[in-house]
Amino acid sequence: MTQPLLKVRQAKKVYAMGDEQVWALKGVDLDIQQGEFVAIMGSSGSGKSTMMNLLGCLDIASEGSIAFAGQELSSLTKNELASVRNQRIGFVFQQFNLLPRTSALGNVTLPLLYSNVPESDWASRAKQCLENVGLGSRMDHHPGQLSGGQQQRVAIARALINDPLMILADEPTGALDTQTGLEVMALFQQLNQQGKTIILVTHEPDIAQFAKRKLTFRDGELINDERNNNVRQAALENTL
Amino acid sequence: MKIVILLKTAITALKVNVLRSCLTMLGIIIGVAAVIIMVAMGAGAQQKVDEQIKSLGGNVFFVTGAFRQSGGARSASVVKINEDDANLIEKQVPGVEAAAPYLSSAGQVIYGNLNWSTEIDGIDNRYFVVRDWDLASGREFTSAEINRGSKVAIIGERLRVELFGASDPIGQTIRVTNFNATIIGVLAAKGQDSRGEDQDDVIFLPIKTVRNKITGVSSTNPKSVRFIQVSAYDGEDMDYIEDEMSRLLRQRMRIPVGGDDMFRIRNVSEMIATRAETIQVFNTLLAWVASVSLVVGGIGIMNIMLVSVTERTREIGLRMAVGAKPSDILYQFLIESIVLCGLGGFIGVVIAYGFVFMGNQYGIGAGGIIETQVVLLSLGFSGLIGVFFGYYPALKASRLAPIDALRYE
Ligand SMILES: Nc1ncnc2c1ncn2[C@@H]1O[C@H](COP(=O)(O)OP(=O)(O)OP(=O)(O)O)[C@@H](O)[C@H]1O
Ligand SMILES: [Mg+2]
């Protein structure tokens, strides 16, 4: 078996709330292979977002180890972590997190500011990414001029710009209506077919059905890890 | 390359809240403008002083008589120095270019149906040497005219304008108080003196003419003059010349050792320079006060940058999530603060130029001169304020943990 993309061993995360300590993660073991499409489920406060933040190098585990592409994350400096986020990981957030006074193109270009890609390639690369998510005709629109689904697709284009190994999406459909949510899921499925590892957090079992593997968290522990034998296929052609 | 993007980002961020950016810059604008204006005024005053010293004719002394002291009681009679003193100084004190006796008076001058009240002074040609004053037309006095006390006159530019307008005054006869005199020369314009009086509003006659016809001859001191104006060659030791003159005059007046001088020697260039120094000190003080307002402006910048960092915490979090290093965030906010200060400084410079230009146009104050290095210095200084006061907010932004920034409400 090849080396897993993510290798999580006894990962714990503790938050200090005044004198009290809140264990958001109580020791998680998990392997995720390259090319997987994983959905993380669980009730509110079960530690899903905390797990995602650790996997995405946005936060550091209090205990245990997380290796990403063979690299132990706790041994990396802030700058090295920034570089991993920039080159290897794409984030998609529930609230889109687009820069409000910047065009779709500008938003997609943002990660390139912190990369080594020559400036002359920026525009063409960003355009390509926007076209890939079906927004080739909305490049100069500002987030305020786009629908929620379109904004989320801009965010996905931004996540793809540096051709990352994996995409992390924390409730990407949470702020979208059902139909638009399905469109976004279709996009993820397509990206997964192209080889991207995708990990998403969701509350909706319907959405989780698109993933090939389902993880369930409860009280900071991984309580269920199952293969989805009934993967739902989005009719991509109809939605875009 | 990167700097261009950072600048663009900064300008975009500043444009979001134009009014706030402008108000923040105001402190810097006022500070820079005030500093430049103050320094410009100082430079203007200095230049004026330099011009005055130059119009005086370089390194000049005034020698006047003083009250006679007798046994501690001051008597009313004034010792009059005379033409012989001038000759003696010129001949015996090394470094002296010329010593010009001078007798002053005032009165009406009439030509045709025009009359003009002016200064009527008795001199000889040495006066023009001492004052470094050239003729615009005509000629100087001849020695015969001086010895005889002829009724010939050399007039100043102002008088020429007032009495003759466009016509040529040379050879014309004018009435000077109670006698007629022929004009033989017209002086080049000299402008105002250090007290703001028009030096061209004057008519010069041989000293003997003025004494005989206007001031009258003193029985005790028939060759008396109002003062002697002495000029030294460039680069001469003025203190040495002053001492030598003093020694010579004391000797000639037979003043015993320890006795008070019966004359006064004033180094005029030095007096003007001293007064200029006072103005300079005052202006420097004002410039310092103005630079305090620059610092206050800097604190305003820091305040707004802190607010801006807090407001944009989520943006910072997002930038970090997509790969911005702490240093990237640091530079972003630092550049923003530098742009804010630099722009404020630039506007301040423009305002200072406008202010000084208007001042000079309408003759307010002594006139201002803006020196390029002062402008560059204040621009550099405002940039430095941007770095200094922007650093802490920028550092604060760069030290945010990505996840905390991203979650910030
Ligand atoms: N910054 C924090 N400081 C203190 N406690 C925190 C912090 N972040 C999360 N927690 C706590 O850790 C636990 C797990 O939080 P987490 O955000 O991972 O839950 P979640 O599964 O994502 O929930 P939801 O479905 O509501 O998003 C919760 O009890 C939460 O209160
Ligand atoms: Mg969550």
XYZ file of C-alpha atoms and ligand atoms in Angstrom:
681
model
C 0.000 0.000 0.000
C 1.257 3.483 -0.821
C 1.889 6.050 1.847
C -1.383 7.759 2.851
C -1.849 11.428 2.005
C -2.934 12.065 5.585
C -1.832 9.990 8.544
C -3.402 11.071 11.828
C -2.271 9.377 15.063
C -3.832 10.109 18.443
C -4.530 13.704 17.425
C -5.847 15.715 20.353
C -6.883 19.316 20.593
C -7.565 21.103 23.815
C -8.947 24.602 24.232
C -8.471 26.500 27.456
C -11.668 28.231 28.490
C -10.560 30.184 31.521
C -9.704 27.555 34.116
C -11.565 24.859 32.233
C -10.121 22.725 29.489
C -12.290 21.710 26.549
C -11.075 18.651 24.674
C -12.355 19.269 21.162
C -10.511 16.172 19.909
C -9.746 13.296 22.225
C -7.328 11.190 20.201
C -8.213 10.530 16.589
C -6.558 7.930 14.379
C -7.205 8.278 10.691
C -5.612 7.548 7.317
C -6.777 9.210 4.136
C -5.379 8.100 0.803
C -4.686 10.223 -2.226
C -7.804 10.542 -4.388
C -10.393 9.847 -1.689
C -13.642 11.765 -1.304
C -14.438 11.876 2.411
C -17.465 13.323 4.176
C -17.238 14.142 7.882
C -20.517 14.021 9.768
C -21.469 14.499 13.384
C -23.544 16.616 15.667
C -22.698 20.203 16.453
C -19.659 20.560 18.666
C -18.375 17.071 17.906
C -15.029 18.380 16.660
C -15.466 18.274 12.900
C -14.223 21.801 12.239
C -11.406 21.322 14.710
C -10.286 18.239 12.764
C -10.476 20.113 9.460
C -8.414 22.990 10.823
C -5.697 20.602 11.925
C -5.702 18.792 8.570
C -5.555 22.140 6.774
C -2.550 23.457 8.732
C -4.654 26.320 10.066
C -4.122 25.096 13.609
C -1.696 22.840 15.450
C -2.676 19.681 17.321
C -2.154 19.837 21.076
C -0.987 16.236 21.131
C -0.456 13.390 18.700
C 0.849 13.567 15.171
C -0.493 14.489 11.775
C 1.562 13.738 8.683
C 0.584 15.319 5.402
C 2.189 13.812 2.300
C 4.763 12.224 4.581
C 5.575 15.472 6.405
C 5.006 15.818 10.137
C 3.061 19.069 10.509
C 4.076 19.800 14.088
C 7.705 20.092 12.960
C 7.002 22.838 10.413
C 7.565 26.549 10.982
C 4.832 29.142 10.448
C 6.281 30.007 7.062
C 6.459 26.362 6.025
C 2.851 25.838 7.103
C 1.850 28.905 5.067
C 3.628 27.439 2.089
C 1.815 24.067 2.514
C -1.537 25.898 2.676
C -0.602 27.867 -0.387
C 0.707 25.025 -2.570
C -0.921 21.794 -1.386
C -4.306 22.665 0.103
C -7.394 24.473 -1.139
C -9.982 25.748 1.312
C -13.693 26.218 0.772
C -15.651 27.834 3.574
C -19.290 27.917 4.519
C -19.382 31.726 4.291
C -17.333 31.792 1.052
C -14.845 34.285 2.550
C -14.339 36.299 -0.609
C -12.784 39.774 -0.546
C -15.825 42.025 -0.987
C -14.378 44.835 -3.077
C -12.428 42.611 -5.398
C -13.584 41.052 -8.659
C -14.059 37.310 -9.064
C -10.799 37.263 -10.999
C -9.019 39.180 -8.234
C -10.330 36.798 -5.595
C -9.182 33.767 -7.523
C -5.767 35.351 -8.019
C -5.268 35.941 -4.285
C -3.311 32.729 -3.482
C -0.930 33.475 -6.368
C 0.205 36.624 -4.509
C 1.854 34.326 -2.019
C 3.233 31.813 -4.508
C 6.204 31.779 -6.855
C 4.056 31.824 -9.977
C 5.280 34.632 -12.255
C 2.873 37.536 -12.399
C 2.536 37.270 -16.166
C 0.747 33.921 -15.732
C -1.681 35.072 -13.053
C -4.524 36.326 -15.192
C -4.551 33.409 -17.608
C -4.428 30.880 -14.764
C -7.221 32.586 -12.835
C -9.359 32.784 -15.984
C -8.825 29.101 -16.641
C -9.918 28.223 -13.111
C -13.026 30.384 -13.350
C -13.914 28.768 -16.658
C -13.469 25.339 -15.095
C -16.123 26.157 -12.495
C -18.402 27.602 -15.146
C -17.928 31.289 -14.362
C -16.006 32.361 -17.455
C -18.568 35.080 -18.099
C -18.576 36.532 -14.558
C -14.897 37.318 -14.104
C -15.259 41.034 -13.459
C -18.227 40.702 -11.131
C -17.763 41.548 -7.487
C -19.007 39.062 -4.864
C -21.981 41.308 -4.144
C -23.062 40.938 -7.755
C -22.996 37.133 -7.632
C -25.465 34.575 -6.231
C -24.451 32.390 -3.294
C -23.772 29.426 -5.558
C -21.688 31.539 -7.891
C -19.731 32.956 -4.950
C -19.027 29.462 -3.701
C -17.815 28.485 -7.158
C -15.477 31.481 -7.153
C -14.195 30.199 -3.810
C -13.672 26.750 -5.313
C -11.811 28.271 -8.261
C -9.624 30.079 -5.731
C -8.990 26.780 -3.923
C -7.902 25.204 -7.224
C -5.607 27.947 -8.491
C -2.373 26.440 -7.181
C -3.380 22.909 -8.224
C -3.500 21.539 -4.650
C -3.358 17.881 -3.591
C -6.495 18.194 -1.530
C -9.498 20.386 -0.996
C -10.946 20.960 2.454
C -14.504 22.199 2.601
C -16.198 22.943 5.925
C -19.954 22.895 5.308
C -19.616 24.270 1.764
C -23.325 23.908 1.121
C -24.401 25.223 4.511
C -25.275 28.676 3.190
C -26.809 27.473 -0.064
C -30.256 26.237 -1.052
C -30.651 22.580 -1.943
C -30.389 22.956 -5.700
C -27.324 25.195 -5.563
C -25.806 22.853 -2.996
C -26.203 19.997 -5.434
C -24.447 21.996 -8.131
C -21.511 22.590 -5.835
C -21.385 18.912 -4.939
C -21.361 18.024 -8.622
C -18.313 20.221 -8.993
C -16.572 18.481 -6.104
C -17.368 15.116 -7.568
C -15.936 16.173 -10.886
C -12.773 17.421 -9.208
C -12.476 14.145 -7.316
C -12.730 12.248 -10.583
C -9.845 14.376 -11.834
C -7.778 13.063 -8.925
C -8.163 15.645 -6.182
C -8.548 14.402 -2.640
C -11.645 16.007 -1.149
C -12.632 16.210 2.503
C -15.852 17.944 3.394
C -17.817 18.515 6.560
C -21.575 18.406 6.339
C -24.643 18.050 8.492
C -26.794 16.803 5.648
C -26.838 13.052 4.976
C -27.937 13.820 1.391
C -24.763 15.753 0.792
C -22.630 13.092 2.461
C -23.999 10.578 -0.009
C -21.835 12.113 -2.727
C -18.682 11.040 -0.889
C -17.042 7.620 -1.214
C -16.265 7.439 2.501
C -18.130 8.697 5.534
C -16.597 9.526 8.916
C -18.725 10.244 11.959
C -17.497 12.224 14.977
C -19.011 12.406 18.429
C -17.595 14.299 21.400
C -14.193 14.651 19.879
C -13.872 11.064 18.831
C -14.100 9.287 15.510
C -16.882 6.770 16.155
C -17.634 5.508 12.680
C -15.614 5.133 9.482
C -17.456 3.470 6.601
C -17.256 3.076 2.877
C -20.267 4.553 1.028
C -21.483 1.730 -1.149
C -24.234 3.821 -2.603
C -22.469 6.902 -3.989
C -24.886 9.414 -5.398
C -23.917 10.773 -8.805
C -24.669 14.363 -9.626
C -25.840 15.039 -13.152
C -23.195 17.619 -13.814
C -24.217 18.372 -17.369
C -27.692 19.461 -16.272
C -26.583 21.707 -13.501
C -23.894 23.844 -15.072
C 7.160 43.395 -8.780
C 5.703 42.396 -5.417
C 5.904 46.003 -4.244
C 3.544 47.107 -7.014
C 0.940 44.586 -5.858
C 1.421 45.627 -2.249
C 0.921 49.257 -3.269
C -2.216 48.385 -5.218
C -3.571 46.415 -2.261
C -2.822 49.339 0.059
C -4.516 51.875 -2.200
C -7.566 49.627 -2.612
C -7.801 49.285 1.154
C -7.439 53.043 1.671
C -10.065 53.789 -0.966
C -12.623 51.721 0.932
C -12.870 54.464 3.503
C -11.783 57.609 1.717
C -13.025 60.053 4.323
C -11.320 58.184 7.126
C -8.072 57.945 5.166
C -8.166 61.688 4.481
C -8.887 62.603 8.084
C -6.081 60.326 9.203
C -3.702 61.974 6.778
C -4.696 65.441 7.967
C -2.263 65.365 10.881
C 0.612 64.497 8.566
C -0.552 67.009 5.949
C -0.671 69.851 8.445
C 2.578 68.812 10.090
C 4.553 68.575 6.853
C 3.049 71.771 5.443
C 3.791 73.658 8.670
C 7.381 72.444 8.869
C 8.096 73.350 5.254
C 6.417 76.745 5.537
C 8.325 77.597 8.704
C 11.645 76.555 7.224
C 10.791 78.420 4.019
C 10.024 81.584 5.989
C 13.324 81.216 7.808
C 15.176 80.786 4.529
C 13.317 83.773 3.081
C 14.253 85.969 6.034
C 17.846 84.796 5.763
C 17.963 85.639 2.087
C 16.498 89.067 2.765
C 19.191 89.694 5.336
C 21.872 88.552 2.924
C 20.468 90.964 0.344
C 20.427 93.787 2.861
C 24.006 93.173 3.832
C 24.899 93.094 0.173
C 23.001 96.323 -0.545
C 24.886 97.877 2.297
C 28.006 97.236 0.274
C 29.588 94.296 2.010
C 31.516 94.689 5.256
C 30.594 98.080 6.580
C 31.177 100.081 9.757
C 29.387 103.212 10.872
C 31.534 105.622 12.877
C 29.593 108.305 14.757
C 30.363 110.789 17.466
C 29.292 110.156 21.037
C 28.421 112.304 24.045
C 31.422 113.854 25.681
C 32.058 112.496 29.158
C 33.561 114.836 31.661
C 34.236 113.594 35.164
C 31.358 111.145 35.069
C 28.784 113.808 34.248
C 27.471 113.707 30.753
C 27.388 117.046 29.004
C 24.962 117.823 26.253
C 27.550 118.532 23.631
C 28.219 115.823 21.113
C 31.642 115.223 19.777
C 31.423 115.618 16.067
C 33.674 113.486 14.015
C 34.862 115.086 10.850
C 36.210 114.596 7.368
C 39.789 114.425 8.673
C 38.847 111.356 10.717
C 37.614 109.689 7.543
C 40.831 110.494 5.695
C 42.910 109.237 8.595
C 41.047 105.933 8.843
C 41.287 105.340 5.149
C 44.983 106.080 5.099
C 46.109 104.368 8.276
C 43.930 101.371 8.991
C 44.995 98.343 6.974
C 42.222 96.433 5.253
C 39.992 99.492 4.856
C 38.753 99.943 1.307
C 37.256 103.397 1.774
C 36.005 105.678 4.533
C 33.212 107.934 3.369
C 32.136 111.040 5.294
C 28.418 111.664 5.239
C 26.266 114.618 6.128
C 22.526 114.178 6.150
C 19.629 116.525 5.821
C 16.163 116.555 4.357
C 13.963 118.938 2.458
C 12.000 119.749 -0.627
C 13.263 119.336 -4.132
C 11.404 121.103 -6.918
C 11.529 120.624 -10.673
C 9.136 122.589 -12.820
C 5.797 122.350 -11.055
C 6.646 119.048 -9.335
C 8.007 118.906 -5.824
C 9.164 116.055 -3.662
C 10.322 115.762 -0.048
C 13.437 113.714 0.126
C 16.705 113.042 1.858
C 19.430 115.510 0.965
C 22.866 114.114 1.725
C 26.357 115.530 1.468
C 29.008 113.065 0.404
C 32.003 112.592 -1.815
C 32.710 109.850 -4.351
C 34.033 107.495 -1.689
C 30.473 106.994 -0.571
C 29.679 105.178 -3.815
C 32.667 102.917 -3.233
C 31.617 102.081 0.304
C 28.018 101.425 -0.710
C 29.093 99.550 -3.828
C 26.684 101.766 -5.708
C 26.922 102.347 -9.450
C 25.657 105.186 -11.576
C 22.907 104.404 -14.047
C 23.772 107.477 -16.096
C 25.841 110.654 -15.903
C 29.024 110.996 -13.883
C 30.394 111.237 -10.358
C 31.557 114.496 -8.720
C 34.866 115.961 -9.837
C 37.401 116.857 -7.154
C 36.986 120.502 -8.096
C 33.253 120.298 -7.466
C 33.889 118.642 -4.114
C 36.550 121.109 -3.010
C 34.591 124.129 -4.131
C 31.203 122.917 -2.932
C 29.587 123.222 -6.334
C 25.830 123.087 -6.809
C 25.794 119.741 -8.615
C 23.669 116.785 -7.706
C 23.434 113.042 -8.212
C 19.938 111.728 -7.687
C 18.453 108.381 -6.713
C 16.180 106.371 -8.967
C 13.028 107.158 -6.973
C 13.585 110.873 -7.192
C 14.228 110.605 -10.911
C 10.917 108.799 -11.373
C 9.008 111.261 -9.218
C 10.378 114.430 -10.789
C 11.391 113.512 -14.314
C 9.364 110.492 -15.323
C 10.416 109.617 -18.842
C 12.605 112.667 -19.580
C 16.358 112.743 -19.119
C 17.343 114.532 -15.900
C 21.037 114.941 -16.738
C 21.915 118.615 -17.122
C 18.571 119.773 -15.744
C 18.435 122.340 -12.999
C 16.360 121.605 -9.915
C 15.668 123.615 -6.810
C 17.053 122.026 -3.657
C 15.425 123.765 -0.633
C 16.736 127.277 -1.228
C 19.217 126.983 -4.088
C 19.428 125.631 -7.615
C 21.567 122.650 -8.512
C 22.446 120.908 -11.771
C 21.944 117.186 -12.048
C 25.068 115.398 -13.218
C 24.206 111.766 -12.492
C 21.528 109.220 -11.705
C 22.208 106.211 -9.484
C 21.210 102.645 -10.153
C 18.201 101.452 -8.163
C 19.087 99.904 -4.805
C 15.751 99.085 -3.204
C 14.829 99.024 0.467
C 17.298 99.062 3.318
C 17.116 96.848 6.399
C 14.461 99.066 7.988
C 12.339 98.988 4.874
C 13.168 102.533 3.753
C 13.589 103.309 0.086
C 17.286 103.967 -0.436
C 16.627 105.430 -3.875
C 14.609 108.330 -2.459
C 17.649 110.580 -2.130
C 19.667 113.400 -3.635
C 23.429 113.615 -3.150
C 25.468 116.819 -3.272
C 29.118 117.498 -2.399
C 29.473 117.538 1.366
C 30.648 121.134 1.373
C 27.589 122.258 -0.600
C 25.203 120.708 1.916
C 27.144 122.130 4.841
C 27.281 125.661 3.451
C 23.750 125.839 2.087
C 21.676 123.690 4.429
C 23.131 122.413 7.703
C 25.412 125.351 8.414
C 29.076 125.367 9.463
C 29.934 124.590 13.076
C 32.384 127.068 14.531
C 34.070 124.463 16.736
C 34.166 121.697 14.202
C 33.904 123.185 10.724
C 34.431 119.906 8.892
C 31.960 117.920 10.993
C 30.018 115.044 9.484
C 27.035 113.022 10.663
C 28.945 109.776 10.345
C 31.676 108.034 8.493
C 30.845 104.893 6.670
C 33.833 102.574 6.382
C 34.076 99.545 4.157
C 36.627 96.778 4.507
C 37.957 94.566 1.764
C 36.392 91.125 1.542
C 37.877 88.589 3.890
C 39.469 91.151 6.178
C 39.322 90.628 9.925
C 36.492 92.974 10.910
C 37.332 92.864 14.623
C 40.911 93.842 13.927
C 39.825 96.767 11.768
C 37.390 97.886 14.438
C 40.139 97.803 17.077
C 42.536 99.680 14.835
C 39.980 102.393 14.082
C 39.183 102.715 17.734
C 42.854 102.966 18.650
C 43.426 105.571 15.961
C 40.457 107.715 16.948
C 41.287 107.557 20.671
C 44.784 108.635 19.881
C 43.613 111.483 17.718
C 41.035 112.627 20.288
C 43.655 112.215 23.019
C 41.490 110.009 25.173
C 43.530 108.748 28.148
C 43.840 105.031 28.842
C 40.700 103.936 30.651
C 38.732 106.938 29.404
C 35.457 106.447 27.600
C 35.316 106.558 23.831
C 33.883 109.731 22.369
C 32.771 107.936 19.286
C 30.902 104.805 18.384
C 31.846 102.194 15.859
C 29.097 99.850 14.728
C 29.622 96.830 12.572
C 26.375 97.015 10.615
C 26.591 93.716 8.770
C 27.046 92.048 12.111
C 24.040 93.871 13.559
C 21.802 92.738 10.730
C 23.148 89.230 10.993
C 22.390 89.208 14.715
C 18.844 90.288 14.105
C 18.536 87.632 11.421
C 19.696 85.075 13.942
C 16.847 86.046 16.237
C 14.365 85.546 13.419
C 16.057 82.263 12.595
C 15.811 81.013 16.175
C 12.141 81.911 16.238
C 11.467 80.122 12.986
C 13.393 77.063 14.066
C 11.311 76.968 17.217
C 8.119 77.115 15.163
C 9.410 74.373 12.888
C 9.967 72.189 15.931
C 6.475 72.896 17.173
C 5.231 71.923 13.719
C 7.161 68.669 13.808
C 5.450 67.831 17.068
C 2.205 67.957 15.121
C 3.802 65.479 12.721
C 4.323 63.089 15.599
C 0.744 63.635 16.736
C -0.310 62.863 13.165
C 1.742 59.682 13.378
C -0.128 58.627 16.483
C -3.370 59.194 14.577
C -2.063 56.901 11.848
C -1.242 54.241 14.412
C -4.699 54.513 15.906
C -6.428 54.071 12.569
C -4.120 51.251 11.540
C -5.010 49.407 14.739
C -8.706 49.883 13.984
C -8.111 48.735 10.430
C -6.298 45.577 11.546
C -9.154 44.713 13.889
C -11.778 45.388 11.233
C -9.982 43.265 8.710
C -9.101 40.358 10.958
C -11.151 37.963 8.821
C -9.446 39.209 5.685
C -6.103 38.589 7.380
C -7.276 35.092 8.299
C -8.324 34.389 4.737
C -5.031 35.638 3.354
C -3.189 33.397 5.786
C -5.422 30.438 4.871
C -4.500 30.820 1.206
C -0.805 30.983 2.009
C 0.197 34.459 3.246
C 3.206 34.264 5.547
C 3.332 36.479 8.639
C 5.838 38.668 6.818
C 3.414 39.106 3.891
C 0.777 40.423 6.275
C 3.333 42.614 8.032
C 4.396 44.232 4.752
C 0.824 44.672 3.604
C -0.103 46.806 6.612
C 3.252 48.522 6.810
C 2.982 49.606 3.180
C -0.540 50.812 3.826
C 0.658 53.021 6.650
C 3.623 54.264 4.613
C 1.336 55.085 1.681
C -0.982 56.944 4.047
C 1.903 58.981 5.484
C 3.700 59.416 2.177
C 0.550 60.666 0.483
C -0.149 62.946 3.441
C 3.410 64.245 3.196
C 3.034 64.825 -0.529
C -0.211 66.756 -0.077
C 1.472 68.707 2.724
C 4.298 69.658 0.356
C 1.822 70.783 -2.300
C -0.053 72.888 0.255
C 3.196 74.392 1.520
C 4.166 75.319 -2.047
C 0.762 76.911 -2.593
C 0.960 78.787 0.680
C 4.463 80.120 0.116
C 3.622 81.010 -3.488
C 0.561 82.988 -2.396
C 2.546 84.610 0.397
C 5.226 85.733 -2.021
C 2.636 86.839 -4.564
C 0.850 89.104 -2.100
C 3.957 90.062 -0.180
C 2.932 88.535 3.134
C 5.836 88.217 5.556
C 9.452 88.303 4.519
C 8.818 85.914 1.653
C 9.538 82.221 1.691
C 12.038 80.026 -0.085
C 11.356 76.276 -0.294
C 14.563 74.314 -0.579
C 14.448 70.946 -2.317
C 16.315 69.150 0.427
C 13.780 70.369 2.987
C 10.987 68.919 0.849
C 12.809 65.609 0.422
C 13.608 65.541 4.108
C 10.003 66.073 5.162
C 8.783 63.475 2.664
C 11.360 61.040 3.986
C 10.421 61.903 7.529
C 6.719 61.326 6.935
C 7.557 57.970 5.340
C 9.570 57.181 8.442
C 6.600 58.102 10.613
C 4.584 55.657 8.521
C 7.096 52.911 9.275
C 7.435 53.826 12.931
C 3.759 54.155 13.776
C 2.588 51.515 11.309
C 4.962 48.853 12.543
C 3.166 47.909 15.723
C -0.293 47.489 14.116
C 1.273 45.565 11.233
C 3.171 43.328 13.632
C -0.020 42.715 15.548
C -1.742 41.684 12.329
C 1.083 39.370 11.299
C 1.088 37.592 14.653
C -2.542 36.550 14.457
C -3.071 32.796 14.373
C -4.720 31.910 11.045
C -7.641 30.062 12.584
C -8.365 32.735 15.186
C -8.297 35.437 12.528
C -10.539 33.436 10.236
C -13.094 32.790 12.994
C -13.056 36.386 14.259
C -16.517 37.888 14.528
N -11.487 28.558 19.720
C -12.135 27.753 20.585
N -12.040 28.023 21.895
C -12.659 27.217 22.775
N -13.385 26.162 22.450
C -13.524 25.850 21.152
C -12.897 26.643 20.151
N -13.189 26.125 18.947
C -13.979 25.043 19.200
N -14.176 24.885 20.510
C -14.938 23.823 21.142
O -14.494 22.600 20.608
C -15.601 21.739 20.376
C -15.628 21.293 18.924
O -15.855 22.428 18.109
P -15.968 22.324 16.548
O -16.027 23.681 16.025
O -14.871 21.449 16.038
O -17.372 21.614 16.365
P -18.118 21.201 15.013
O -18.201 19.754 14.997
O -17.472 21.844 13.869
O -19.549 21.845 15.257
P -20.530 22.506 14.180
O -21.187 21.405 13.491
O -21.485 23.270 15.035
O -19.712 23.356 13.309
C -16.840 22.499 20.773
O -17.217 22.106 22.041
C -16.401 23.924 20.808
O -17.094 24.627 21.811
Mg -17.940 23.381 12.428
